[in-house]
Short mmCIF file of C-alpha atoms and ligand atoms in Angstrom, two decimals:
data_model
loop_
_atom_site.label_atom_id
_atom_site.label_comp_id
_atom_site.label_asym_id
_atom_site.label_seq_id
_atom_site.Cartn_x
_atom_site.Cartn_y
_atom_site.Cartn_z
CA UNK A 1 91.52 131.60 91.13
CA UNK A 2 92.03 128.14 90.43
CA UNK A 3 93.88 125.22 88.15
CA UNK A 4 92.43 124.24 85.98
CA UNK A 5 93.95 120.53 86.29
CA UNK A 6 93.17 118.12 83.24
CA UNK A 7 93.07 114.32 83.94
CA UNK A 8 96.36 113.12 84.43
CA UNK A 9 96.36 109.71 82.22
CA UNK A 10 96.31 106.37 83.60
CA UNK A 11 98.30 103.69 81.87
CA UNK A 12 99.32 100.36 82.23
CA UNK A 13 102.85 100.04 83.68
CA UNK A 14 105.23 97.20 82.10
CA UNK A 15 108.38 96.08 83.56
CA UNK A 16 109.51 93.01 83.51
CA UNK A 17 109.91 92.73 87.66
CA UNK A 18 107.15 93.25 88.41
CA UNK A 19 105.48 90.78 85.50
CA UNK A 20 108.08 88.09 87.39
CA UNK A 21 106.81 89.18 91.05
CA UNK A 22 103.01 88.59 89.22
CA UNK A 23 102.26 92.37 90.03
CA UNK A 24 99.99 94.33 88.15
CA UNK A 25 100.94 97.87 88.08
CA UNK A 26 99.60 100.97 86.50
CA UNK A 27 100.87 104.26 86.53
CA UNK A 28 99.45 107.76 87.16
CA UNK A 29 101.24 110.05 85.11
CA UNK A 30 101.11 113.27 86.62
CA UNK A 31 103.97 114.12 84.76
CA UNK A 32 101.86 115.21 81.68
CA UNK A 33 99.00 117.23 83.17
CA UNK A 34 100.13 120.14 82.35
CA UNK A 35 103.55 121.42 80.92
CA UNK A 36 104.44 123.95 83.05
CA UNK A 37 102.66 123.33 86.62
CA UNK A 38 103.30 119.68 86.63
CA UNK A 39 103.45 116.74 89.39
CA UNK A 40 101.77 116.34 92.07
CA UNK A 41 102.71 119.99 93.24
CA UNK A 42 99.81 121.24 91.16
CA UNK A 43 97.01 119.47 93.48
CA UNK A 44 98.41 120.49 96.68
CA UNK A 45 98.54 123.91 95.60
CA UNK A 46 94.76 124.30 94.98
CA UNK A 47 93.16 124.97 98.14
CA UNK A 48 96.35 127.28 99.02
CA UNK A 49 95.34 129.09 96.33
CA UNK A 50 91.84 129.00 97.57
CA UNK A 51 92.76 130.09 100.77
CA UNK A 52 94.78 133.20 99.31
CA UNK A 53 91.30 134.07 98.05
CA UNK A 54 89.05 133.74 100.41
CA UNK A 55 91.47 135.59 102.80
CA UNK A 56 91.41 138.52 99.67
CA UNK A 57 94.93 138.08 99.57
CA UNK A 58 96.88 139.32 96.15
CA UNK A 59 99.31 135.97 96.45
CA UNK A 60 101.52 133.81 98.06
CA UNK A 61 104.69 133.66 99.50
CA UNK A 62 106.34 130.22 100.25
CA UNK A 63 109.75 128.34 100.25
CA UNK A 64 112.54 126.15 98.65
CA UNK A 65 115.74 125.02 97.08
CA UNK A 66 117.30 126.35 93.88
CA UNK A 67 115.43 123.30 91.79
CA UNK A 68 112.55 122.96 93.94
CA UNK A 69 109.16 121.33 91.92
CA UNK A 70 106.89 123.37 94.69
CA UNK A 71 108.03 127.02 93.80
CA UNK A 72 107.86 126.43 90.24
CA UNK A 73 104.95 125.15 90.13
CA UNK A 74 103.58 128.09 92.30
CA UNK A 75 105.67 130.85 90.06
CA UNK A 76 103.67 128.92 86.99
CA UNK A 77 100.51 129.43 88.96
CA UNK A 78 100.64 132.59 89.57
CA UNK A 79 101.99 134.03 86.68
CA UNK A 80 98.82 132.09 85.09
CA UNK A 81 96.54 133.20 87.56
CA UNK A 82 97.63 136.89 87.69
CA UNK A 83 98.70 136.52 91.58
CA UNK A 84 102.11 138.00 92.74
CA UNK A 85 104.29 135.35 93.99
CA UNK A 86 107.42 135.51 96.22
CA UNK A 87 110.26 132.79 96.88
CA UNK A 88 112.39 132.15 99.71
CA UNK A 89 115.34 130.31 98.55
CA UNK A 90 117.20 127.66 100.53
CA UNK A 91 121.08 128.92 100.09
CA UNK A 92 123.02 131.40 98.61
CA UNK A 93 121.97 133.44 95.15
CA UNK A 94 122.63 130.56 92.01
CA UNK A 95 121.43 130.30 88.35
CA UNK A 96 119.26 126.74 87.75
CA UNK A 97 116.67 125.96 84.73
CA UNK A 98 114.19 126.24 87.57
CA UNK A 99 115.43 129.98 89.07
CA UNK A 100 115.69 131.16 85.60
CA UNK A 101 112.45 129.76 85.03
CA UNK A 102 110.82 131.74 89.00
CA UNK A 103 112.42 134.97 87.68
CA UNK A 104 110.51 134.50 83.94
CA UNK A 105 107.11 134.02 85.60
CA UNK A 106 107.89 137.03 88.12
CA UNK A 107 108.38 135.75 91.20
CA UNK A 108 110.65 137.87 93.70
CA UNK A 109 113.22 135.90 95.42
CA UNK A 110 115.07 135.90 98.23
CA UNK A 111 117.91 133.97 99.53
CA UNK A 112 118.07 133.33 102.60
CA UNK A 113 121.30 131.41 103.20
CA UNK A 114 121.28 127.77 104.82
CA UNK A 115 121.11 129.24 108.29
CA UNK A 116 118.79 131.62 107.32
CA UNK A 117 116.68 128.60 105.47
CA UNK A 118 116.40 126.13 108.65
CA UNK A 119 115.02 128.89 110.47
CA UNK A 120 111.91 128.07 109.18
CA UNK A 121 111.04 126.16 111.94
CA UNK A 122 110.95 128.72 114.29
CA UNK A 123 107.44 130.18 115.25
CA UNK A 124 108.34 133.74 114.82
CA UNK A 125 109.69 133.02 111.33
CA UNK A 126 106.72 134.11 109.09
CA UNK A 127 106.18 137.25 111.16
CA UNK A 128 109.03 139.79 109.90
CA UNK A 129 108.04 138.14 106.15
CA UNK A 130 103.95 138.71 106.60
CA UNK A 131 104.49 142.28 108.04
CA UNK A 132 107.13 142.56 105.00
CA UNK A 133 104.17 141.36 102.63
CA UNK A 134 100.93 141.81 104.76
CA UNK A 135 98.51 141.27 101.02
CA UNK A 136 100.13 137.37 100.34
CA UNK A 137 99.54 134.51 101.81
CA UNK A 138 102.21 132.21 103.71
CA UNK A 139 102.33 128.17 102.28
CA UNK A 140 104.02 126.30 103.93
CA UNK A 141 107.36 124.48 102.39
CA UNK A 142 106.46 122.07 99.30
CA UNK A 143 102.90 123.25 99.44
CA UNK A 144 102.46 120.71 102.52
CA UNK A 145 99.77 120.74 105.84
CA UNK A 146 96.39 120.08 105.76
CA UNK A 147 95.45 122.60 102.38
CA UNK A 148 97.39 120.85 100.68
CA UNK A 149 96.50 116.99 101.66
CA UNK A 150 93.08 118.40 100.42
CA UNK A 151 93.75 118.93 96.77
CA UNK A 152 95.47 115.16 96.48
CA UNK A 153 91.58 113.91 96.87
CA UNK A 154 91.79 114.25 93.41
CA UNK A 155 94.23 111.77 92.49
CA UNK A 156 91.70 109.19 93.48
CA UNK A 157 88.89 110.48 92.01
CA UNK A 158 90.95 110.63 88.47
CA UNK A 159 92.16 106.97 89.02
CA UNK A 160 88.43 105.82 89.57
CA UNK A 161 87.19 107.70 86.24
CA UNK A 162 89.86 105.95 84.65
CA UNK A 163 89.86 102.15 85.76
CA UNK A 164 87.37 100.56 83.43
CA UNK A 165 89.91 101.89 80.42
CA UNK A 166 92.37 99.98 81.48
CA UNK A 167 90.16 96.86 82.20
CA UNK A 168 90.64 97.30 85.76
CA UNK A 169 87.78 96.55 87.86
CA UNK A 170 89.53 97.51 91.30
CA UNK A 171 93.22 97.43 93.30
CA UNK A 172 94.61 97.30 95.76
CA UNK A 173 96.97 99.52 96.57
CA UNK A 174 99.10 102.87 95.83
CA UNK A 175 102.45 103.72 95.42
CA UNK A 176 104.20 107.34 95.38
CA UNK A 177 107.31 108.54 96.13
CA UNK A 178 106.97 111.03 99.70
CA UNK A 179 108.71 113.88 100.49
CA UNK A 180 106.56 115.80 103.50
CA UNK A 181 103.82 112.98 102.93
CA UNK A 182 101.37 115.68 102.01
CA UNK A 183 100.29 113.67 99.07
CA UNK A 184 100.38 110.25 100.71
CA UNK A 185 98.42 111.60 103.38
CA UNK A 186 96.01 113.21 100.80
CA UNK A 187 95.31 110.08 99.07
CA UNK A 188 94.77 108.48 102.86
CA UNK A 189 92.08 110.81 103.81
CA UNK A 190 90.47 109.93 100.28
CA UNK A 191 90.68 106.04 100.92
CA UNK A 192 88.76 106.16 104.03
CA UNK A 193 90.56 102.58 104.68
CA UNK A 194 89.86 101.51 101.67
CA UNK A 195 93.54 100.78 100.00
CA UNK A 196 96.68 101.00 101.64
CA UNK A 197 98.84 103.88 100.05
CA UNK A 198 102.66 102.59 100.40
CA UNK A 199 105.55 105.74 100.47
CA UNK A 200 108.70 105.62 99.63
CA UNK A 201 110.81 108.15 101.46
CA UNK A 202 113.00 110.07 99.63
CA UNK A 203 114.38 111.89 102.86
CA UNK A 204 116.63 110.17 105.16
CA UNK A 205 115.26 109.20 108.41
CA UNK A 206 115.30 111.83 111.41
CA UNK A 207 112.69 114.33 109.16
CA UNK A 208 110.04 113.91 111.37
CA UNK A 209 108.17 112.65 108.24
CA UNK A 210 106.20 110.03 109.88
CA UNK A 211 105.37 112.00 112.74
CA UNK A 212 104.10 114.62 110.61
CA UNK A 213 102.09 111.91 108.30
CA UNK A 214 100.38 110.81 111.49
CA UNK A 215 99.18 114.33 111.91
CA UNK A 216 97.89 114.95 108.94
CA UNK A 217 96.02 111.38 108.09
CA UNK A 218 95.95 109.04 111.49
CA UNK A 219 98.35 106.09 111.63
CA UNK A 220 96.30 103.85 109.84
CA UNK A 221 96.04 102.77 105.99
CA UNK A 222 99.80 103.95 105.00
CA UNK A 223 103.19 102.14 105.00
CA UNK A 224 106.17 104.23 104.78
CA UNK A 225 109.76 102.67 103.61
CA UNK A 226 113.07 104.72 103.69
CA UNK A 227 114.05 104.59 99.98
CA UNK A 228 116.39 107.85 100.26
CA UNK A 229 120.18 105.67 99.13
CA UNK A 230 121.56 107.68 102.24
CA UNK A 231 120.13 110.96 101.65
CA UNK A 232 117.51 113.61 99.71
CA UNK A 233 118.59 113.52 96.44
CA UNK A 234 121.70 111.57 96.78
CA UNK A 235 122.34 109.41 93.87
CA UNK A 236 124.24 106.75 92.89
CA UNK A 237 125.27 104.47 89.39
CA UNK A 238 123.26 101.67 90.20
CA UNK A 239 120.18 104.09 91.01
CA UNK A 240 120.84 105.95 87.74
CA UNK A 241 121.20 102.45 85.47
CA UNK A 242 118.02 100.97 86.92
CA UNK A 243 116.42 104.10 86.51
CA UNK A 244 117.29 104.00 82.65
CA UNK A 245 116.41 100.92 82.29
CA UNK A 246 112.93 101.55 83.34
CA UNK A 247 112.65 104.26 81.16
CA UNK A 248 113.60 102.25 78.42
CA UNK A 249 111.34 99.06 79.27
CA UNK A 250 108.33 101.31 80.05
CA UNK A 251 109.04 104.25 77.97
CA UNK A 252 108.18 106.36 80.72
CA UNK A 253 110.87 109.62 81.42
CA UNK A 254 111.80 109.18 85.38
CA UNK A 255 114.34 111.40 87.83
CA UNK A 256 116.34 110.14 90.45
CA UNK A 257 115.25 112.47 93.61
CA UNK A 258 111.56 110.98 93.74
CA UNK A 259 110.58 108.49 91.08
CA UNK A 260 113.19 106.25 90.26
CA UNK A 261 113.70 105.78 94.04
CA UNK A 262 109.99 104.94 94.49
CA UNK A 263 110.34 102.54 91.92
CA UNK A 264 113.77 100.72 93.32
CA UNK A 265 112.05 100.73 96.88
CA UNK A 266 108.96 98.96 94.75
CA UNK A 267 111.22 96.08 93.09
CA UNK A 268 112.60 95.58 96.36
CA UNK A 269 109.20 94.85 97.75
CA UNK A 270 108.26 92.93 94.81
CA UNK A 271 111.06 90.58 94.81
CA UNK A 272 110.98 90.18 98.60
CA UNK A 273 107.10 89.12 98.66
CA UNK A 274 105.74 92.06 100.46
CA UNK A 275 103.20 92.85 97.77
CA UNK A 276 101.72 89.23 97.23
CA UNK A 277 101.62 87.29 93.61
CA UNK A 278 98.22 88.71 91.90
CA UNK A 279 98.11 92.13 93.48
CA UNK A 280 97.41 95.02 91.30
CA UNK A 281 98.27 98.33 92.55
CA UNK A 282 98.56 102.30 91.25
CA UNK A 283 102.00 104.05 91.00
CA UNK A 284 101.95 107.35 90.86
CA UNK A 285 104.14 109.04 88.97
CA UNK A 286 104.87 112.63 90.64
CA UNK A 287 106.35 114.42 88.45
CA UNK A 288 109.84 116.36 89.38
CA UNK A 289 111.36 116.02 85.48
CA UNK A 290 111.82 119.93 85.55
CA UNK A 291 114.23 119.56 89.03
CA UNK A 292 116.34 117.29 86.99
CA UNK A 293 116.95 119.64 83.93
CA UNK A 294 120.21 120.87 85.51
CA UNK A 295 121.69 117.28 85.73
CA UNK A 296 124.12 115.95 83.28
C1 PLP B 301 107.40 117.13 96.08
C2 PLP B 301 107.50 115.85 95.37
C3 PLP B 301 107.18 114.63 96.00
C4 PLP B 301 106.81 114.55 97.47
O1 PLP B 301 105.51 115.01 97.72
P1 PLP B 301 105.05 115.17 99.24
O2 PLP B 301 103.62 115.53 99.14
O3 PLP B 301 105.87 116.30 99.82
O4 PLP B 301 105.32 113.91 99.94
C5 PLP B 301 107.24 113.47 95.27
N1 PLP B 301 107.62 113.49 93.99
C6 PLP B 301 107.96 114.63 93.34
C7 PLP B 301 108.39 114.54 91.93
C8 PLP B 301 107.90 115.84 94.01
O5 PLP B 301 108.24 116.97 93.37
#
């Protein structure tokens, strides 16, 4: 009861900012490990699944929004894995590419409203849903705590195997895109001190993200910067036009909610001199395209 997760290809990454800052970059592209459970939602959801089976449970039950890369990948998952899978949806009943997609692979949803959906916090909130469905295991939202830090020690080990092909002897750093810093604090734990991981938020400040970061991984060996344009997946036109133009200059396909806001908050630091002249470092590209199918 696991993924079976191919290497996710490392490549270099060429854009003509980062030549000027004198950055090398390459670029992780979990975006093509697999074309249904893609991203970096695939890693963190292997010691969940794990955990359902060493606790004998039949599957999972876990949480989201209407275009949420965590449940699909889980639906994906367990209609591939032959595990029953149940969704609690942020909001009121609506028709995405990603619910249509939860209801192909069989996954039961309910929707819980937005009041219904922030009280998730609450202690007692699992209890009415695990005496509901006593055989499946509770994950927590976007696959996050400690399980799922634990399956991003595979990023690095993938980046290692895959240095030498790119003539790389080392680097020095990472860069990913962080929504509960599951994965940044994955990659952490991995690094042992060894490279700094940089985040760029795509919440807006006041999430607790940090906090929750420093739980997980320490307070050492990760920057965070707020990269969020005023908001989770707010967008704007001169997001969206940088954002194509990366795609065309790199030929690399990017959304707006996580990537292409990594990537602005990574020019910024370019051009400002926080990454010095001569650094190479390791973007990692998340994944998220299938979030973005309902877009114009
Ligand atoms: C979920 C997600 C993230 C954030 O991952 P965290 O581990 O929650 O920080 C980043 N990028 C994409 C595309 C995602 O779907």
């Amino acid at each position: 009861m696991l993924l079976d997760l191919p290497r996710a290809p490392l490549q270099p990454l060429r854009l003509s900012w980062l030549a000027e800052a004198g950055i090398e970059a390459a670029i992780l592209r979990l975006d093509l490990i697999d074309p249904l459970i893609s991203g970096n939602k695939s890693f963190k959801l292997q010691h969940h699944l794990l955990a359902a089976r060493a606790a004998g449970c039949r599957g999972l039950i876990s949480l989201g929004g209407a275009h949420s890369n965590h449940l699909h990948a889980l639906a994906a998952a367990g209609e591939r894995l032959g595990l029953r899978t149940v969704g609690l949806l942020r909001g009121h009943a609506q028709v995405t590419p990603t619910v249509i997609d939860l209801q192909r692979w069989g996954m039961e949803l309910h929707w819980l409203g937005y009041e219904g959906y922030r009280q998730r916090h609450r202690e007692d909130f699992w209890a009415s849903w695990q005496a509901r469905y006593p055989d499946l295991l509770p994950v927590p939202e976007g696959g996050g705590g400690l399980l799922g830090a634990k399956g991003c020690a595979a990023l690095r080990v993938q980046v290692q195997a895959q240095l030498a092909d790119i003539g790389w002897d080392d680097f020095e750093a990472w860069w990913l895109a962080v929504g509960t810093g599951t994965t940044l604090a994955g990659l952490v734990l991995a690094e042992g001190g060894q490279r700094r991981i940089y985040g760029a938020l795509a919440v807006g400040p006041g999430h607790g993200v940090q906090e929750q970061v420093n739980a997980l991984c320490g307070e050492r060996g990760h920057t965070l910067l707020d990269a969020s344009r005023g908001g989770f997946a707010k967008t704007d036109s001169a997001l969206l036009a940088f954002m194509r133009d990366c795609e065309a200059e790199a030929g690399i396909p990017l959304e707006p909610v996580y990537t292409a806001k990594a990537l602005w908050a990574l020019r910024e630091a370019a051009t400002a001199g926080v990454l010095a002249a001569g650094s190479r470092l390791v973007f990692v590209h998340t994944g998220g395209l299938q979030g973005w199918r309902a877009a114009p």
